[in-house]
PDB file of C-alpha atoms in Angstrom:
ATOM      1  CA  MET A   1     -65.012 -33.912   1.888  1.00  0.00           C
ATOM      2  CA  PHE A   2     -64.086 -34.825  -1.701  1.00  0.00           C
ATOM      3  CA  ASN A   3     -65.162 -31.413  -3.038  1.00  0.00           C
ATOM      4  CA  LYS A   4     -62.217 -29.793  -1.276  1.00  0.00           C
ATOM      5  CA  GLU A   5     -59.916 -31.725  -3.572  1.00  0.00           C
ATOM      6  CA  LYS A   6     -61.478 -30.285  -6.713  1.00  0.00           C
ATOM      7  CA  HIS A   7     -59.709 -27.287  -8.197  1.00  0.00           C
ATOM      8  CA  VAL A   8     -61.464 -23.992  -7.566  1.00  0.00           C
ATOM      9  CA  ASN A   9     -60.295 -20.388  -7.563  1.00  0.00           C
ATOM     10  CA  ILE A  10     -62.395 -17.548  -6.144  1.00  0.00           C
ATOM     11  CA  GLU A  11     -61.713 -13.882  -6.862  1.00  0.00           C
ATOM     12  CA  ILE A  12     -63.597 -11.085  -5.087  1.00  0.00           C
ATOM     13  CA  ASN A  13     -63.460  -7.540  -6.405  1.00  0.00           C
ATOM     14  CA  GLU A  14     -63.228  -5.598  -3.141  1.00  0.00           C
ATOM     15  CA  ALA A  15     -63.608  -2.257  -4.944  1.00  0.00           C
ATOM     16  CA  LYS A  16     -67.079  -3.229  -6.209  1.00  0.00           C
ATOM     17  CA  CYS A  17     -68.182  -5.238  -3.167  1.00  0.00           C
ATOM     18  CA  VAL A  18     -70.726  -3.471  -0.921  1.00  0.00           C
ATOM     19  CA  HIS A  19     -70.548  -6.170   1.783  1.00  0.00           C
ATOM     20  CA  CYS A  20     -74.242  -7.021   1.507  1.00  0.00           C
ATOM     21  CA  SER A  21     -73.459 -10.624   2.564  1.00  0.00           C
ATOM     22  CA  LEU A  22     -75.875 -12.081   0.002  1.00  0.00           C
ATOM     23  CA  CYS A  23     -73.154 -14.408  -1.259  1.00  0.00           C
ATOM     24  CA  ALA A  24     -72.267 -15.631   2.231  1.00  0.00           C
ATOM     25  CA  ASN A  25     -75.915 -16.121   3.176  1.00  0.00           C
ATOM     26  CA  ILE A  26     -76.658 -18.243   0.103  1.00  0.00           C
ATOM     27  CA  CYS A  27     -73.463 -20.345   0.127  1.00  0.00           C
ATOM     28  CA  PRO A  28     -74.678 -23.922   0.867  1.00  0.00           C
ATOM     29  CA  GLY A  29     -71.272 -25.043   2.124  1.00  0.00           C
ATOM     30  CA  GLU A  30     -70.760 -21.931   4.274  1.00  0.00           C
ATOM     31  CA  TYR A  31     -67.488 -21.465   2.429  1.00  0.00           C
ATOM     32  CA  LEU A  32     -67.929 -17.714   1.979  1.00  0.00           C
ATOM     33  CA  ILE A  33     -68.254 -15.691   5.175  1.00  0.00           C
ATOM     34  CA  LEU A  34     -68.322 -12.021   6.123  1.00  0.00           C
ATOM     35  CA  ASP A  35     -65.319 -11.361   8.358  1.00  0.00           C
ATOM     36  CA  ASN A  36     -64.318  -7.861   9.486  1.00  0.00           C
ATOM     37  CA  ASN A  37     -66.550  -6.319   6.843  1.00  0.00           C
ATOM     38  CA  SER A  38     -64.902  -8.367   4.102  1.00  0.00           C
ATOM     39  CA  ILE A  39     -65.978 -11.490   2.220  1.00  0.00           C
ATOM     40  CA  LYS A  40     -63.491 -14.290   2.801  1.00  0.00           C
ATOM     41  CA  ALA A  41     -63.137 -18.023   2.256  1.00  0.00           C
ATOM     42  CA  ASN A  42     -63.798 -20.202   5.294  1.00  0.00           C
ATOM     43  CA  GLU A  43     -61.147 -22.902   5.133  1.00  0.00           C
ATOM     44  CA  LYS A  44     -62.858 -24.732   8.014  1.00  0.00           C
ATOM     45  CA  SER A  45     -65.931 -25.326   5.863  1.00  0.00           C
ATOM     46  CA  LEU A  46     -66.866 -29.009   5.803  1.00  0.00           C
ATOM     47  CA  PHE A  47     -67.560 -29.137   2.063  1.00  0.00           C
ATOM     48  CA  GLY A  48     -65.436 -26.296   0.744  1.00  0.00           C
ATOM     49  CA  CYS A  49     -66.635 -24.621  -2.457  1.00  0.00           C
ATOM     50  CA  ILE A  50     -68.996 -27.020  -4.226  1.00  0.00           C
ATOM     51  CA  GLN A  51     -68.982 -24.864  -7.385  1.00  0.00           C
ATOM     52  CA  CYS A  52     -72.747 -24.293  -7.426  1.00  0.00           C
ATOM     53  CA  GLY A  53     -72.271 -20.700  -8.617  1.00  0.00           C
ATOM     54  CA  ASN A  54     -74.933 -19.320  -6.263  1.00  0.00           C
ATOM     55  CA  CYS A  55     -72.645 -16.529  -5.052  1.00  0.00           C
ATOM     56  CA  MET A  56     -72.003 -15.284  -8.604  1.00  0.00           C
ATOM     57  CA  MET A  57     -75.687 -15.498  -9.473  1.00  0.00           C
ATOM     58  CA  VAL A  58     -76.896 -13.561  -6.437  1.00  0.00           C
ATOM     59  CA  CYS A  59     -74.204 -10.840  -6.280  1.00  0.00           C
ATOM     60  CA  PRO A  60     -75.812  -7.487  -7.291  1.00  0.00           C
ATOM     61  CA  ASN A  61     -72.533  -6.019  -8.563  1.00  0.00           C
ATOM     62  CA  SER A  62     -70.915  -9.076 -10.184  1.00  0.00           C
ATOM     63  CA  CYS A  63     -68.022  -8.927  -7.731  1.00  0.00           C
ATOM     64  CA  ILE A  64     -67.288 -12.649  -7.612  1.00  0.00           C
ATOM     65  CA  LYS A  65     -65.460 -14.793 -10.140  1.00  0.00           C
ATOM     66  CA  ILE A  66     -65.203 -18.561  -9.689  1.00  0.00           C
ATOM     67  CA  THR A  67     -63.058 -20.787 -11.855  1.00  0.00           C
ATOM     68  CA  GLY A  68     -63.282 -24.493 -11.184  1.00  0.00           C
ATOM     69  CA  GLU A  69     -63.646 -27.958 -12.626  1.00  0.00           C
ATOM     70  CA  SER A  70     -66.849 -27.181 -14.489  1.00  0.00           C
ATOM     71  CA  ILE A  71     -67.638 -23.537 -13.802  1.00  0.00           C
ATOM     72  CA  SER A  72     -66.339 -20.124 -14.803  1.00  0.00           C
ATOM     73  CA  GLU A  73     -67.489 -16.517 -14.885  1.00  0.00           C
ATOM     74  CA  SER A  74     -68.537 -16.946 -18.524  1.00  0.00           C
ATOM     75  CA  ASP A  75     -71.179 -19.470 -17.456  1.00  0.00           C
ATOM     76  CA  VAL A  76     -73.199 -16.778 -15.664  1.00  0.00           C
ATOM     77  CA  PHE A  77     -75.960 -14.988 -17.587  1.00  0.00           C
ATOM     78  CA  ASP A  78     -78.851 -12.658 -16.822  1.00  0.00           C
ATOM     79  CA  LEU A  79     -82.120 -14.374 -16.026  1.00  0.00           C
ATOM     80  CA  SER A  80     -85.494 -13.408 -17.407  1.00  0.00           C
ATOM     81  CA  GLN A  81     -87.884 -12.643 -14.566  1.00  0.00           C
ATOM     82  CA  ASP A  82     -90.863 -13.847 -16.600  1.00  0.00           C
ATOM     83  CA  LEU A  83     -92.169 -17.283 -15.677  1.00  0.00           C
ATOM     84  CA  PRO A  84     -94.506 -19.588 -17.610  1.00  0.00           C
ATOM     85  CA  SER A  85     -97.826 -20.126 -15.901  1.00  0.00           C
ATOM     86  CA  PHE A  86     -98.556 -23.362 -14.032  1.00  0.00           C
ATOM     87  CA  ASP A  87    -101.054 -24.326 -16.744  1.00  0.00           C
ATOM     88  CA  GLU A  88     -98.399 -23.894 -19.447  1.00  0.00           C
ATOM     89  CA  VAL A  89     -95.880 -26.043 -17.594  1.00  0.00           C
ATOM     90  CA  ASN A  90     -98.490 -28.636 -16.645  1.00  0.00           C
ATOM     91  CA  SER A  91     -99.667 -28.823 -20.245  1.00  0.00           C
ATOM     92  CA  LEU A  92     -96.180 -29.947 -21.268  1.00  0.00           C
ATOM     93  CA  PHE A  93     -96.211 -32.636 -18.580  1.00  0.00           C
ATOM     94  CA  LEU A  94     -99.682 -33.838 -19.542  1.00  0.00           C
ATOM     95  CA  LYS A  95     -98.786 -34.196 -23.216  1.00  0.00           C
ATOM     96  CA  ARG A  96     -95.862 -36.513 -22.562  1.00  0.00           C
ATOM     97  CA  ARG A  97     -96.539 -40.134 -23.489  1.00  0.00           C
ATOM     98  CA  SER A  98     -94.149 -43.008 -24.058  1.00  0.00           C
ATOM     99  CA  ILE A  99     -93.733 -43.219 -27.839  1.00  0.00           C
ATOM    100  CA  ARG A 100     -93.029 -46.530 -29.571  1.00  0.00           C
ATOM    101  CA  LYS A 101     -93.666 -45.582 -33.197  1.00  0.00           C
ATOM    102  CA  PHE A 102     -91.463 -43.030 -34.942  1.00  0.00           C
ATOM    103  CA  LYS A 103     -91.347 -41.329 -38.307  1.00  0.00           C
ATOM    104  CA  LYS A 104     -88.508 -42.204 -40.671  1.00  0.00           C
ATOM    105  CA  GLN A 105     -86.936 -38.812 -40.014  1.00  0.00           C
ATOM    106  CA  GLU A 106     -83.465 -38.167 -38.665  1.00  0.00           C
ATOM    107  CA  LEU A 107     -82.987 -35.783 -35.743  1.00  0.00           C
ATOM    108  CA  GLU A 108     -81.200 -32.474 -36.171  1.00  0.00           C
ATOM    109  CA  GLN A 109     -78.083 -32.238 -33.998  1.00  0.00           C
ATOM    110  CA  GLU A 110     -79.009 -28.664 -33.060  1.00  0.00           C
ATOM    111  CA  ILE A 111     -82.230 -29.881 -31.442  1.00  0.00           C
ATOM    112  CA  ILE A 112     -80.438 -32.668 -29.558  1.00  0.00           C
ATOM    113  CA  GLU A 113     -77.935 -30.117 -28.242  1.00  0.00           C
ATOM    114  CA  LYS A 114     -80.735 -27.840 -27.034  1.00  0.00           C
ATOM    115  CA  ILE A 115     -82.423 -30.749 -25.264  1.00  0.00           C
ATOM    116  CA  LEU A 116     -79.163 -31.656 -23.524  1.00  0.00           C
ATOM    117  CA  GLN A 117     -78.575 -28.029 -22.580  1.00  0.00           C
ATOM    118  CA  ALA A 118     -81.973 -28.004 -20.884  1.00  0.00           C
ATOM    119  CA  ALA A 119     -81.162 -31.324 -19.178  1.00  0.00           C
ATOM    120  CA  SER A 120     -77.908 -29.879 -17.823  1.00  0.00           C
ATOM    121  CA  THR A 121     -79.972 -27.596 -15.567  1.00  0.00           C
ATOM    122  CA  ALA A 122     -81.194 -30.650 -13.620  1.00  0.00           C
ATOM    123  CA  PRO A 123     -80.335 -30.526  -9.906  1.00  0.00           C
ATOM    124  CA  VAL A 124     -77.418 -32.708  -8.844  1.00  0.00           C
ATOM    125  CA  SER A 125     -76.475 -34.002  -5.410  1.00  0.00           C
ATOM    126  CA  ILE A 126     -73.289 -31.970  -5.032  1.00  0.00           C
ATOM    127  CA  PRO A 127     -71.823 -30.049  -8.007  1.00  0.00           C
ATOM    128  CA  PRO A 128     -69.959 -30.394 -10.261  1.00  0.00           C
ATOM    129  CA  SER A 129     -72.132 -32.908 -12.075  1.00  0.00           C
ATOM    130  CA  GLU A 130     -70.712 -36.377 -12.627  1.00  0.00           C
ATOM    131  CA  THR A 131     -73.372 -37.150 -15.237  1.00  0.00           C
ATOM    132  CA  LYS A 132     -72.189 -38.173 -18.693  1.00  0.00           C
ATOM    133  CA  ILE A 133     -74.320 -38.728 -21.789  1.00  0.00           C
ATOM    134  CA  LEU A 134     -73.777 -40.932 -24.818  1.00  0.00           C
ATOM    135  CA  VAL A 135     -75.816 -39.930 -27.872  1.00  0.00           C
ATOM    136  CA  ILE A 136     -76.370 -42.575 -30.543  1.00  0.00           C
ATOM    137  CA  SER A 137     -77.791 -40.588 -33.450  1.00  0.00           C
ATOM    138  CA  GLY A 138     -78.863 -41.938 -36.815  1.00  0.00           C
ATOM    139  CA  PHE A 139     -81.027 -44.922 -37.764  1.00  0.00           C
ATOM    140  CA  ASP A 140     -78.071 -47.065 -38.865  1.00  0.00           C
ATOM    141  CA  LYS A 141     -76.091 -46.409 -35.680  1.00  0.00           C
ATOM    142  CA  VAL A 142     -79.106 -47.136 -33.481  1.00  0.00           C
ATOM    143  CA  GLN A 143     -79.715 -50.438 -35.262  1.00  0.00           C
ATOM    144  CA  GLU A 144     -76.029 -51.324 -34.952  1.00  0.00           C
ATOM    145  CA  LEU A 145     -76.337 -50.919 -31.179  1.00  0.00           C
ATOM    146  CA  ALA A 146     -79.576 -52.925 -31.202  1.00  0.00           C
ATOM    147  CA  ASP A 147     -77.822 -55.823 -32.967  1.00  0.00           C
ATOM    148  CA  GLN A 148     -75.018 -55.799 -30.403  1.00  0.00           C
ATOM    149  CA  LEU A 149     -77.429 -55.733 -27.467  1.00  0.00           C
ATOM    150  CA  VAL A 150     -79.539 -58.570 -28.872  1.00  0.00           C
ATOM    151  CA  LYS A 151     -76.414 -60.723 -29.188  1.00  0.00           C
ATOM    152  CA  ARG A 152     -75.639 -59.937 -25.564  1.00  0.00           C
ATOM    153  CA  PHE A 153     -79.205 -60.846 -24.544  1.00  0.00           C
ATOM    154  CA  ASP A 154     -78.833 -64.190 -26.298  1.00  0.00           C
ATOM    155  CA  LYS A 155     -75.728 -64.956 -24.219  1.00  0.00           C
ATOM    156  CA  LEU A 156     -77.468 -63.846 -21.021  1.00  0.00           C
ATOM    157  CA  LEU A 157     -80.379 -66.210 -21.662  1.00  0.00           C
ATOM    158  CA  LYS A 158     -78.019 -69.152 -21.950  1.00  0.00           C
ATOM    159  CA  ILE A 159     -76.669 -68.256 -18.518  1.00  0.00           C
ATOM    160  CA  MET A 160     -80.057 -67.522 -16.951  1.00  0.00           C
ATOM    161  CA  ASN A 161     -81.490 -70.990 -17.528  1.00  0.00           C
ATOM    162  CA  PRO A 162     -83.981 -72.372 -14.961  1.00  0.00           C
ATOM    163  CA  PHE A 163     -81.310 -74.427 -13.167  1.00  0.00           C
ATOM    164  CA  VAL A 164     -78.876 -71.521 -12.676  1.00  0.00           C
ATOM    165  CA  LEU A 165     -81.700 -69.145 -11.775  1.00  0.00           C
ATOM    166  CA  GLY A 166     -82.866 -71.614  -9.138  1.00  0.00           C
ATOM    167  CA  LEU A 167     -79.386 -71.714  -7.597  1.00  0.00           C
ATOM    168  CA  PHE A 168     -79.368 -67.947  -7.236  1.00  0.00           C
ATOM    169  CA  ARG A 169     -82.896 -67.750  -5.809  1.00  0.00           C
ATOM    170  CA  PRO A 170     -81.791 -67.713  -2.127  1.00  0.00           C
ATOM    171  CA  PHE A 171     -79.481 -64.768  -2.835  1.00  0.00           C
ATOM    172  CA  MET A 172     -81.905 -62.845  -5.071  1.00  0.00           C
ATOM    173  CA  GLY A 173     -84.930 -63.016  -2.831  1.00  0.00           C
ATOM    174  CA  LYS A 174     -88.446 -64.111  -3.790  1.00  0.00           C
ATOM    175  CA  SER A 175     -89.596 -60.879  -5.476  1.00  0.00           C
ATOM    176  CA  LYS A 176     -86.478 -60.403  -7.622  1.00  0.00           C
ATOM    177  CA  TYR A 177     -86.495 -64.086  -8.584  1.00  0.00           C
ATOM    178  CA  LYS A 178     -90.116 -63.767  -9.711  1.00  0.00           C
ATOM    179  CA  ILE A 179     -89.328 -60.643 -11.781  1.00  0.00           C
ATOM    180  CA  PHE A 180     -86.462 -62.418 -13.559  1.00  0.00           C
ATOM    181  CA  LYS A 181     -88.395 -65.621 -14.147  1.00  0.00           C
ATOM    182  CA  GLU A 182     -91.721 -64.135 -15.245  1.00  0.00           C
ATOM    183  CA  PHE A 183     -90.705 -60.830 -16.853  1.00  0.00           C
ATOM    184  CA  VAL A 184     -87.010 -60.342 -17.659  1.00  0.00           C
ATOM    185  CA  ILE A 185     -86.438 -63.711 -19.337  1.00  0.00           C
ATOM    186  CA  THR A 186     -89.705 -63.455 -21.276  1.00  0.00           C
ATOM    187  CA  LEU A 187     -88.836 -59.924 -22.398  1.00  0.00           C
ATOM    188  CA  LEU A 188     -85.366 -60.874 -23.617  1.00  0.00           C
ATOM    189  CA  LYS A 189     -86.700 -63.911 -25.474  1.00  0.00           C
ATOM    190  CA  THR A 190     -89.332 -61.771 -27.183  1.00  0.00           C
ATOM    191  CA  ILE A 191     -86.801 -59.111 -28.195  1.00  0.00           C
ATOM    192  CA  ILE A 192     -84.555 -61.777 -29.734  1.00  0.00           C
ATOM    193  CA  GLU A 193     -87.366 -63.611 -31.534  1.00  0.00           C
ATOM    194  CA  GLU A 194     -88.840 -60.415 -32.971  1.00  0.00           C
ATOM    195  CA  ARG A 195     -85.375 -59.285 -34.063  1.00  0.00           C
ATOM    196  CA  LYS A 196     -85.013 -62.456 -36.117  1.00  0.00           C
ATOM    197  CA  LYS A 197     -88.270 -61.519 -37.880  1.00  0.00           C
ATOM    198  CA  GLY A 198     -86.859 -58.077 -38.701  1.00  0.00           C
ATOM    199  CA  LYS A 199     -88.890 -56.262 -36.039  1.00  0.00           C
ATOM    200  CA  ASP A 200     -87.245 -53.845 -33.600  1.00  0.00           C
ATOM    201  CA  ILE A 201     -89.075 -53.908 -30.266  1.00  0.00           C
ATOM    202  CA  LEU A 202     -85.959 -52.791 -28.401  1.00  0.00           C
ATOM    203  CA  PHE A 203     -85.559 -49.288 -29.856  1.00  0.00           C
ATOM    204  CA  TYR A 204     -88.779 -49.176 -31.905  1.00  0.00           C
ATOM    205  CA  ASN A 205     -86.892 -47.962 -35.022  1.00  0.00           C
ATOM    206  CA  ALA A 206     -86.133 -44.631 -33.351  1.00  0.00           C
ATOM    207  CA  PRO A 207     -83.520 -42.329 -34.919  1.00  0.00           C
ATOM    208  CA  ALA A 208     -81.657 -41.695 -31.644  1.00  0.00           C
ATOM    209  CA  VAL A 209     -80.864 -43.224 -28.262  1.00  0.00           C
ATOM    210  CA  LEU A 210     -79.625 -41.207 -25.277  1.00  0.00           C
ATOM    211  CA  LEU A 211     -77.716 -43.078 -22.572  1.00  0.00           C
ATOM    212  CA  PHE A 212     -76.990 -41.518 -19.172  1.00  0.00           C
ATOM    213  CA  TYR A 213     -74.108 -42.762 -17.056  1.00  0.00           C
ATOM    214  CA  GLY A 214     -71.593 -41.704 -14.408  1.00  0.00           C
ATOM    215  CA  THR A 215     -68.556 -42.747 -12.408  1.00  0.00           C
ATOM    216  CA  GLU A 216     -69.043 -45.491  -9.831  1.00  0.00           C
ATOM    217  CA  MET A 217     -67.028 -43.668  -7.150  1.00  0.00           C
ATOM    218  CA  ASN A 218     -69.220 -40.566  -7.176  1.00  0.00           C
ATOM    219  CA  LEU A 219     -72.330 -42.194  -8.550  1.00  0.00           C
ATOM    220  CA  ASP A 220     -75.634 -40.857  -7.329  1.00  0.00           C
ATOM    221  CA  LYS A 221     -77.950 -42.624  -9.749  1.00  0.00           C
ATOM    222  CA  GLU A 222     -80.621 -40.050  -9.018  1.00  0.00           C
ATOM    223  CA  ASP A 223     -78.518 -37.448 -10.874  1.00  0.00           C
ATOM    224  CA  GLN A 224     -78.637 -39.441 -14.107  1.00  0.00           C
ATOM    225  CA  ILE A 225     -82.324 -40.285 -13.704  1.00  0.00           C
ATOM    226  CA  ILE A 226     -83.324 -36.677 -13.024  1.00  0.00           C
ATOM    227  CA  ALA A 227     -81.203 -35.430 -15.940  1.00  0.00           C
ATOM    228  CA  SER A 228     -82.840 -37.930 -18.302  1.00  0.00           C
ATOM    229  CA  THR A 229     -86.275 -36.830 -17.063  1.00  0.00           C
ATOM    230  CA  TYR A 230     -85.443 -33.186 -17.770  1.00  0.00           C
ATOM    231  CA  ALA A 231     -84.271 -34.191 -21.247  1.00  0.00           C
ATOM    232  CA  SER A 232     -87.458 -36.127 -22.014  1.00  0.00           C
ATOM    233  CA  ILE A 233     -89.622 -33.176 -20.949  1.00  0.00           C
ATOM    234  CA  ALA A 234     -87.512 -30.745 -22.996  1.00  0.00           C
ATOM    235  CA  ALA A 235     -87.995 -33.017 -26.020  1.00  0.00           C
ATOM    236  CA  GLU A 236     -91.758 -32.437 -25.773  1.00  0.00           C
ATOM    237  CA  ALA A 237     -91.228 -28.746 -26.516  1.00  0.00           C
ATOM    238  CA  PHE A 238     -89.853 -29.741 -29.950  1.00  0.00           C
ATOM    239  CA  GLY A 239     -92.721 -32.095 -30.687  1.00  0.00           C
ATOM    240  CA  LEU A 240     -90.499 -35.123 -30.109  1.00  0.00           C
ATOM    241  CA  GLY A 241     -91.356 -38.380 -28.385  1.00  0.00           C
ATOM    242  CA  THR A 242     -89.358 -40.490 -25.941  1.00  0.00           C
ATOM    243  CA  CYS A 243     -89.578 -43.891 -24.287  1.00  0.00           C
ATOM    244  CA  ILE A 244     -87.382 -45.199 -21.481  1.00  0.00           C
ATOM    245  CA  ILE A 245     -85.663 -48.471 -22.433  1.00  0.00           C
ATOM    246  CA  GLY A 246     -84.873 -50.361 -19.235  1.00  0.00           C
ATOM    247  CA  SER A 247     -83.330 -53.387 -20.955  1.00  0.00           C
ATOM    248  CA  VAL A 248     -80.354 -51.368 -22.271  1.00  0.00           C
ATOM    249  CA  VAL A 249     -78.585 -51.183 -18.909  1.00  0.00           C
ATOM    250  CA  PRO A 250     -78.173 -54.948 -18.196  1.00  0.00           C
ATOM    251  CA  GLY A 251     -77.121 -55.563 -21.789  1.00  0.00           C
ATOM    252  CA  PHE A 252     -74.300 -53.037 -21.804  1.00  0.00           C
ATOM    253  CA  ASP A 253     -71.289 -55.212 -20.970  1.00  0.00           C
ATOM    254  CA  GLU A 254     -67.616 -54.192 -20.750  1.00  0.00           C
ATOM    255  CA  LYS A 255     -67.056 -54.899 -24.450  1.00  0.00           C
ATOM    256  CA  LEU A 256     -69.829 -52.498 -25.441  1.00  0.00           C
ATOM    257  CA  LYS A 257     -68.662 -49.913 -22.923  1.00  0.00           C
ATOM    258  CA  GLN A 258     -65.201 -50.006 -24.467  1.00  0.00           C
ATOM    259  CA  LYS A 259     -66.604 -49.666 -27.987  1.00  0.00           C
ATOM    260  CA  TYR A 260     -68.591 -46.567 -27.084  1.00  0.00           C
ATOM    261  CA  GLY A 261     -65.946 -44.888 -24.959  1.00  0.00           C
ATOM    262  CA  ILE A 262     -67.462 -45.599 -21.555  1.00  0.00           C
ATOM    263  CA  LEU A 263     -64.541 -46.075 -19.186  1.00  0.00           C
ATOM    264  CA  LYS A 264     -63.977 -48.753 -16.580  1.00  0.00           C
ATOM    265  CA  GLY A 265     -65.485 -47.567 -13.333  1.00  0.00           C
ATOM    266  CA  GLU A 266     -68.337 -45.829 -15.155  1.00  0.00           C
ATOM    267  CA  THR A 267     -71.850 -47.223 -14.874  1.00  0.00           C
ATOM    268  CA  LEU A 268     -74.790 -46.915 -17.236  1.00  0.00           C
ATOM    269  CA  VAL A 269     -77.924 -45.860 -15.336  1.00  0.00           C
ATOM    270  CA  THR A 270     -80.753 -45.222 -17.805  1.00  0.00           C
ATOM    271  CA  ALA A 271     -81.529 -44.694 -21.482  1.00  0.00           C
ATOM    272  CA  PHE A 272     -84.356 -43.576 -23.731  1.00  0.00           C
ATOM    273  CA  VAL A 273     -85.145 -43.457 -27.426  1.00  0.00           C
ATOM    274  CA  LEU A 274     -85.874 -40.137 -29.098  1.00  0.00           C
ATOM    275  CA  GLY A 275     -87.540 -39.174 -32.352  1.00  0.00           C
ATOM    276  CA  TYR A 276     -90.475 -37.632 -34.192  1.00  0.00           C
ATOM    277  CA  PRO A 277     -93.590 -39.575 -33.163  1.00  0.00           C
ATOM    278  CA  ASP A 278     -95.633 -41.355 -35.799  1.00  0.00           C
ATOM    279  CA  GLN A 279     -98.677 -41.348 -33.533  1.00  0.00           C
ATOM    280  CA  LYS A 280    -100.893 -38.587 -32.249  1.00  0.00           C
ATOM    281  CA  PHE A 281    -102.823 -38.497 -28.990  1.00  0.00           C
ATOM    282  CA  ASN A 282    -106.042 -36.490 -29.009  1.00  0.00           C
ATOM    283  CA  ARG A 283    -106.708 -36.936 -25.312  1.00  0.00           C
ATOM    284  CA  GLY A 284    -104.767 -37.158 -22.089  1.00  0.00           C
ATOM    285  CA  ILE A 285    -105.306 -39.439 -19.130  1.00  0.00           C
ATOM    286  CA  LYS A 286    -105.108 -38.742 -15.425  1.00  0.00           C
ATOM    287  CA  ARG A 287    -102.379 -40.496 -13.487  1.00  0.00           C
ATOM    288  CA  LYS A 288    -102.342 -40.941  -9.731  1.00  0.00           C
ATOM    289  CA  PHE A 289     -99.743 -41.696  -7.103  1.00  0.00           C
ATOM    290  CA  ASN A 290    -100.246 -44.836  -5.080  1.00  0.00           C
ATOM    291  CA  SER A 291    -100.659 -42.777  -1.928  1.00  0.00           C
ATOM    292  CA  ILE A 292    -100.406 -39.192  -0.704  1.00  0.00           C
ATOM    293  CA  GLN A 293    -100.371 -38.485   3.019  1.00  0.00           C
ATOM    294  CA  TYR A 294    -100.347 -35.181   4.867  1.00  0.00           C
ATOM    295  CA  TYR A 295     -99.201 -34.798   8.460  1.00  0.00           C
TER     296      TYR A 295
END
């Protein structure tokens, strides 16, 4: 398993260890085991140490130190045992709306950093996280990116003409062809036309854009999507608004990736705008899943 190739060093303080086996019992990779009344590393473990930190977090006497690719003893802290009520958490969820009008107010870097710290707690497939984040902060920088994307959209439209789109229809399938023909092309045309009129319907004049990406080799897109969701919810706690911008991903070509320090072999997954909302909602609305089944 690839995790075995990632540097990790585990130290166990035998003098403090009471051999309670809590660390071995919670280790998801079964890398730590109790052998002859001593905690040892199981080299036959399929995954090896995945650097989740569970052993350090559960140990009652802080006997374990792990140093790895993205974890160290200094990352561990005491947890508060107090939990917000369900109603408090649900209230935060209910208040979230997609915001498309923002105040002309820049975002404080301290707040962005706190939002990203909260997002870093998002569950990942197998630690360490491969998620990377690009923060475009400041009205001028956001509009610079918007200009570059609109130019890219203009080039894409010239390629995605009806004739070329028709040629690709057998390979795309009926549903994807319909989405491109009736939605994607119309959306890109509208973004370009409104841009010429001085109207930003790509980023809605937001003061910041957050882009989530990762390496293609270890890419579990769910990691980036979940992290961005955590970030958007955390933003609500600061009275900020967000809106996912799906058109960013197809417009981010290799030239743009190079400009913004995204390496070859890294793929953009999702993005959202962030800022102080210039609209206020006095009521919420109930949302429903398409279907819920119990067996």
